[in-house]
Amino acid sequence: FSLLTHIFSLYQLVRGKPAPDRRMAAERVASLSPPLGIYFRLIQSLATLAYMEHPAVLDALGVERGDVRQSRFRDLRRIATPDTP
């Protein structure tokens, strides 16, 4: 997760330009070669995912955090299947 956070920080630096420049820069990078364009879109997606999974963002959106949701699910599973380790 730490790596994705750093990627997002770098992505935010790139996004600091006005919208038309960002779009042209993204198109230039994506058009260099197909594998590079795929990699660029992957990094954009991972950066967005890292941002949306950040605890501060989840709290601001009022969404339950993953660790809390996982604990709740495990408790419910233990109640439903008491004989399973």
Coordinates of N, CA, C and O in Angstrom, one line a residue:
F1 N 0.8 -1.2 0.0 CA 0.0 0.0 0.0 C 0.9 1.3 0.0 O 0.5 2.2 -0.6
S2 N 2.0 1.2 0.7 CA 2.9 2.3 0.7 C 3.4 2.7 -0.7 O 3.5 3.9 -1.0
L3 N 3.7 1.7 -1.5 CA 4.1 2.0 -2.9 C 3.0 2.7 -3.6 O 3.3 3.7 -4.3
L4 N 1.8 2.2 -3.5 CA 0.7 2.9 -4.2 C 0.5 4.3 -3.7 O 0.1 5.2 -4.5
T5 N 0.7 4.6 -2.4 CA 0.6 5.9 -1.9 C 1.7 6.8 -2.5 O 1.4 8.0 -2.9
H6 N 2.9 6.3 -2.7 CA 3.9 7.1 -3.3 C 3.6 7.3 -4.8 O 3.9 8.4 -5.3
I7 N 3.1 6.3 -5.5 CA 2.7 6.5 -6.9 C 1.6 7.5 -7.0 O 1.7 8.4 -7.9
F8 N 0.7 7.5 -6.0 CA -0.4 8.5 -6.1 C 0.2 9.9 -5.9 O -0.2 10.9 -6.6
S9 N 1.2 10.1 -5.0 CA 1.8 11.4 -4.8 C 2.5 11.9 -6.0 O 2.3 13.1 -6.4
L10 N 3.2 11.0 -6.7 CA 3.8 11.4 -8.0 C 2.7 11.7 -9.0 O 2.9 12.7 -9.8
Y11 N 1.7 10.9 -9.1 CA 0.6 11.2 -10.0 C 0.0 12.6 -9.7 O -0.3 13.3 -10.7
Q12 N -0.2 12.9 -8.5 CA -0.7 14.3 -8.1 C 0.2 15.4 -8.6 O -0.3 16.4 -9.0
L13 N 1.5 15.2 -8.6 CA 2.4 16.2 -9.1 C 2.2 16.4 -10.6 O 2.2 17.5 -11.1
V14 N 2.0 15.3 -11.3 CA 1.8 15.4 -12.7 C 0.4 16.1 -13.0 O 0.3 16.9 -13.9
R15 N -0.6 15.8 -12.2 CA -1.9 16.3 -12.3 C -2.0 17.8 -12.0 O -3.0 18.5 -12.2
G16 N -0.9 18.4 -11.4 CA -0.9 19.8 -11.0 C -1.1 20.8 -12.1 O -1.3 21.9 -11.9
K17 N -0.9 20.3 -13.4 CA -1.0 21.2 -14.5 C -2.5 21.5 -14.9 O -3.3 20.7 -14.5
P18 N -2.7 22.5 -15.6 CA -4.1 22.8 -16.1 C -4.6 21.6 -16.9 O -3.8 20.8 -17.5
A19 N -5.9 21.4 -17.0 CA -6.5 20.3 -17.6 C -6.1 20.0 -19.1 O -5.7 18.9 -19.4
P20 N -6.0 21.0 -20.0 CA -5.6 20.7 -21.3 C -4.2 20.1 -21.4 O -3.9 19.2 -22.2
D21 N -3.3 20.7 -20.6 CA -1.9 20.2 -20.6 C -1.8 18.8 -20.1 O -1.1 17.9 -20.7
R22 N -2.6 18.4 -19.1 CA -2.6 17.1 -18.6 C -3.1 16.1 -19.6 O -2.5 15.0 -19.8
R23 N -4.2 16.5 -20.3 CA -4.7 15.6 -21.3 C -3.7 15.4 -22.4 O -3.5 14.2 -22.9
M24 N -3.1 16.4 -22.9 CA -2.1 16.3 -24.0 C -0.9 15.5 -23.5 O -0.4 14.6 -24.3
A25 N -0.5 15.7 -22.3 CA 0.6 14.9 -21.7 C 0.3 13.4 -21.7 O 1.1 12.6 -22.0
A26 N -0.9 13.1 -21.2 CA -1.4 11.7 -21.1 C -1.4 11.1 -22.5 O -1.0 10.0 -22.7
E27 N -2.0 11.8 -23.4 CA -2.1 11.3 -24.8 C -0.7 11.1 -25.4 O -0.5 10.1 -26.1
R28 N 0.2 12.0 -25.1 CA 1.6 11.8 -25.6 C 2.3 10.6 -25.1 O 2.9 9.8 -25.8
V29 N 2.1 10.4 -23.7 CA 2.7 9.2 -23.1 C 2.1 8.0 -23.6 O 2.8 7.0 -23.9
A30 N 0.8 8.0 -23.7 CA 0.1 6.8 -24.1 C 0.4 6.4 -25.6 O 0.3 5.3 -26.0
S31 N 0.7 7.4 -26.4 CA 0.9 7.2 -27.8 C 2.4 6.8 -28.1 O 2.7 6.4 -29.3
L32 N 3.3 6.8 -27.2 CA 4.7 6.5 -27.4 C 4.8 5.0 -27.9 O 5.5 4.7 -28.9
S33 N 4.2 4.1 -27.2 CA 4.1 2.7 -27.6 C 3.0 2.1 -26.9 O 2.6 2.5 -25.8
P34 N 2.4 1.1 -27.5 CA 1.2 0.4 -26.8 C 1.5 -0.1 -25.4 O 0.7 0.1 -24.5
P35 N 2.7 -0.8 -25.2 CA 2.9 -1.3 -23.8 C 3.1 -0.1 -22.8 O 2.6 -0.2 -21.7
L36 N 3.7 1.0 -23.2 CA 3.8 2.1 -22.4 C 2.5 2.8 -22.0 O 2.2 3.2 -20.9
G37 N 1.6 2.8 -23.0 CA 0.3 3.3 -22.8 C -0.5 2.5 -21.8 O -1.2 3.0 -21.0
I38 N -0.4 1.2 -21.9 CA -1.1 0.3 -21.0 C -0.5 0.5 -19.6 O -1.3 0.5 -18.6
Y39 N 0.8 0.6 -19.5 CA 1.5 0.8 -18.2 C 1.0 2.1 -17.6 O 0.7 2.2 -16.4
F40 N 0.9 3.1 -18.4 CA 0.5 4.4 -17.9 C -1.0 4.4 -17.4 O -1.2 4.9 -16.3
R41 N -1.9 3.7 -18.1 CA -3.2 3.6 -17.6 C -3.3 2.8 -16.4 O -4.1 3.0 -15.5
L42 N -2.4 1.7 -16.2 CA -2.4 0.9 -15.0 C -2.0 1.8 -13.8 O -2.6 1.7 -12.8
I43 N -0.9 2.6 -14.0 CA -0.5 3.4 -12.9 C -1.6 4.4 -12.5 O -1.8 4.7 -11.3
Q44 N -2.3 5.0 -13.5 CA -3.4 5.9 -13.2 C -4.4 5.2 -12.4 O -4.9 5.7 -11.4
S45 N -4.8 4.0 -12.8 CA -5.8 3.2 -12.0 C -5.4 2.9 -10.6 O -6.1 3.0 -9.7
L46 N -4.1 2.4 -10.5 CA -3.6 2.1 -9.2 C -3.5 3.3 -8.2 O -3.8 3.2 -7.0
A47 N -3.1 4.4 -8.8 CA -3.1 5.7 -8.0 C -4.5 6.1 -7.5 O -4.7 6.5 -6.4
T48 N -5.5 6.0 -8.4 CA -6.8 6.3 -8.0 C -7.3 5.3 -7.0 O -8.0 5.7 -6.0
L49 N -7.0 4.0 -7.1 CA -7.4 3.0 -6.1 C -6.8 3.3 -4.8 O -7.4 3.2 -3.7
A50 N -5.5 3.6 -4.8 CA -4.8 3.9 -3.6 C -5.4 5.1 -2.9 O -5.6 5.2 -1.6
Y51 N -5.8 6.1 -3.6 CA -6.4 7.3 -3.1 C -7.8 7.0 -2.5 O -8.1 7.3 -1.3
M52 N -8.6 6.2 -3.2 CA -9.9 5.9 -2.7 C -9.9 4.9 -1.5 O -10.9 4.9 -0.8
E53 N -8.8 4.2 -1.3 CA -8.8 3.2 -0.2 C -8.1 3.9 1.0 O -7.9 3.2 2.0
H54 N -7.7 5.1 0.9 CA -7.0 5.8 2.0 C -8.0 6.0 3.2 O -9.1 6.4 2.9
P55 N -7.6 5.7 4.4 CA -8.5 5.8 5.5 C -9.2 7.2 5.6 O -10.4 7.3 6.0
A56 N -8.5 8.3 5.4 CA -9.0 9.6 5.5 C -10.1 9.8 4.5 O -11.2 10.5 4.7
V57 N -9.9 9.3 3.3 CA -10.9 9.4 2.2 C -12.2 8.6 2.5 O -13.3 9.1 2.4
L58 N -11.9 7.4 3.0 CA -13.1 6.5 3.4 C -13.9 7.2 4.5 O -15.1 7.1 4.5
D59 N -13.2 7.8 5.5 CA -13.9 8.5 6.6 C -14.7 9.6 6.1 O -15.9 9.9 6.5
A60 N -14.1 10.4 5.1 CA -14.8 11.6 4.6 C -16.0 11.1 3.8 O -17.1 11.8 3.8
L61 N -16.0 10.0 3.1 CA -17.1 9.5 2.3 C -18.1 8.8 3.2 O -19.2 8.4 2.7
G62 N -17.7 8.5 4.4 CA -18.7 7.8 5.3 C -18.7 6.3 5.0 O -19.8 5.6 5.3
V63 N -17.7 5.7 4.4 CA -17.6 4.3 4.1 C -16.9 3.5 5.1 O -15.9 4.0 5.7
E64 N -17.4 2.3 5.4 CA -16.7 1.5 6.4 C -15.3 1.0 5.9 O -15.2 0.6 4.7
R65 N -14.3 1.1 6.8 CA -13.0 0.7 6.4 C -12.9 -0.8 6.2 O -13.7 -1.5 6.8
G66 N -11.9 -1.2 5.4 CA -11.8 -2.6 5.1 C -11.5 -3.5 6.3 O -12.0 -4.6 6.4
D67 N -10.6 -3.0 7.2 CA -10.3 -3.8 8.4 C -11.5 -4.0 9.3 O -11.7 -5.1 9.9
V68 N -12.3 -3.0 9.5 CA -13.5 -3.1 10.3 C -14.5 -4.0 9.6 O -15.1 -4.9 10.3
R69 N -14.7 -3.9 8.3 CA -15.6 -4.7 7.6 C -15.2 -6.2 7.7 O -16.0 -7.1 7.9
Q70 N -13.9 -6.4 7.6 CA -13.3 -7.8 7.6 C -13.5 -8.4 9.0 O -14.0 -9.5 9.2
S71 N -13.3 -7.6 10.1 CA -13.5 -8.1 11.5 C -15.0 -8.4 11.7 O -15.3 -9.4 12.3
R72 N -15.9 -7.6 11.2 CA -17.3 -7.8 11.4 C -17.7 -9.1 10.7 O -18.5 -9.9 11.2
F73 N -17.2 -9.3 9.4 CA -17.6 -10.5 8.7 C -17.0 -11.7 9.4 O -17.7 -12.7 9.5
R74 N -15.8 -11.7 9.9 CA -15.2 -12.8 10.6 C -16.0 -13.2 11.9 O -16.2 -14.3 12.2
D75 N -16.5 -12.1 12.6 CA -17.3 -12.4 13.8 C -18.6 -13.1 13.4 O -19.1 -14.0 14.0
L76 N -19.2 -12.6 12.3 CA -20.5 -13.2 11.9 C -20.3 -14.6 11.4 O -21.1 -15.5 11.7
R77 N -19.1 -14.9 10.8 CA -18.8 -16.2 10.3 C -18.6 -17.2 11.5 O -19.0 -18.3 11.5
R78 N -17.9 -16.7 12.5 CA -17.7 -17.5 13.7 C -19.0 -17.8 14.4 O -19.2 -19.0 14.9
I79 N -19.9 -16.9 14.4 CA -21.2 -17.2 15.0 C -22.0 -18.2 14.2 O -22.6 -19.1 14.8
A80 N -21.9 -18.1 12.9 CA -22.7 -19.0 12.0 C -22.1 -20.4 12.0 O -22.8 -21.4 11.8
T81 N -20.8 -20.5 12.1 CA -20.1 -21.8 12.1 C -19.2 -22.0 13.3 O -18.0 -21.9 13.2
P82 N -19.7 -22.3 14.5 CA -19.0 -22.3 15.7 C -18.0 -23.5 15.7 O -17.0 -23.4 16.4
D83 N -18.2 -24.6 15.0 CA -17.3 -25.7 15.0 C -16.1 -25.6 14.2 O -15.1 -26.4 14.3
T84 N -16.1 -24.7 13.2 CA -14.9 -24.5 12.3 C -13.8 -23.7 13.0 O -14.1 -22.7 13.6
P85 N -12.6 -24.1 12.9 CA -11.5 -23.4 13.5 C -11.2 -22.0 12.9 O -11.4 -21.8 11.8

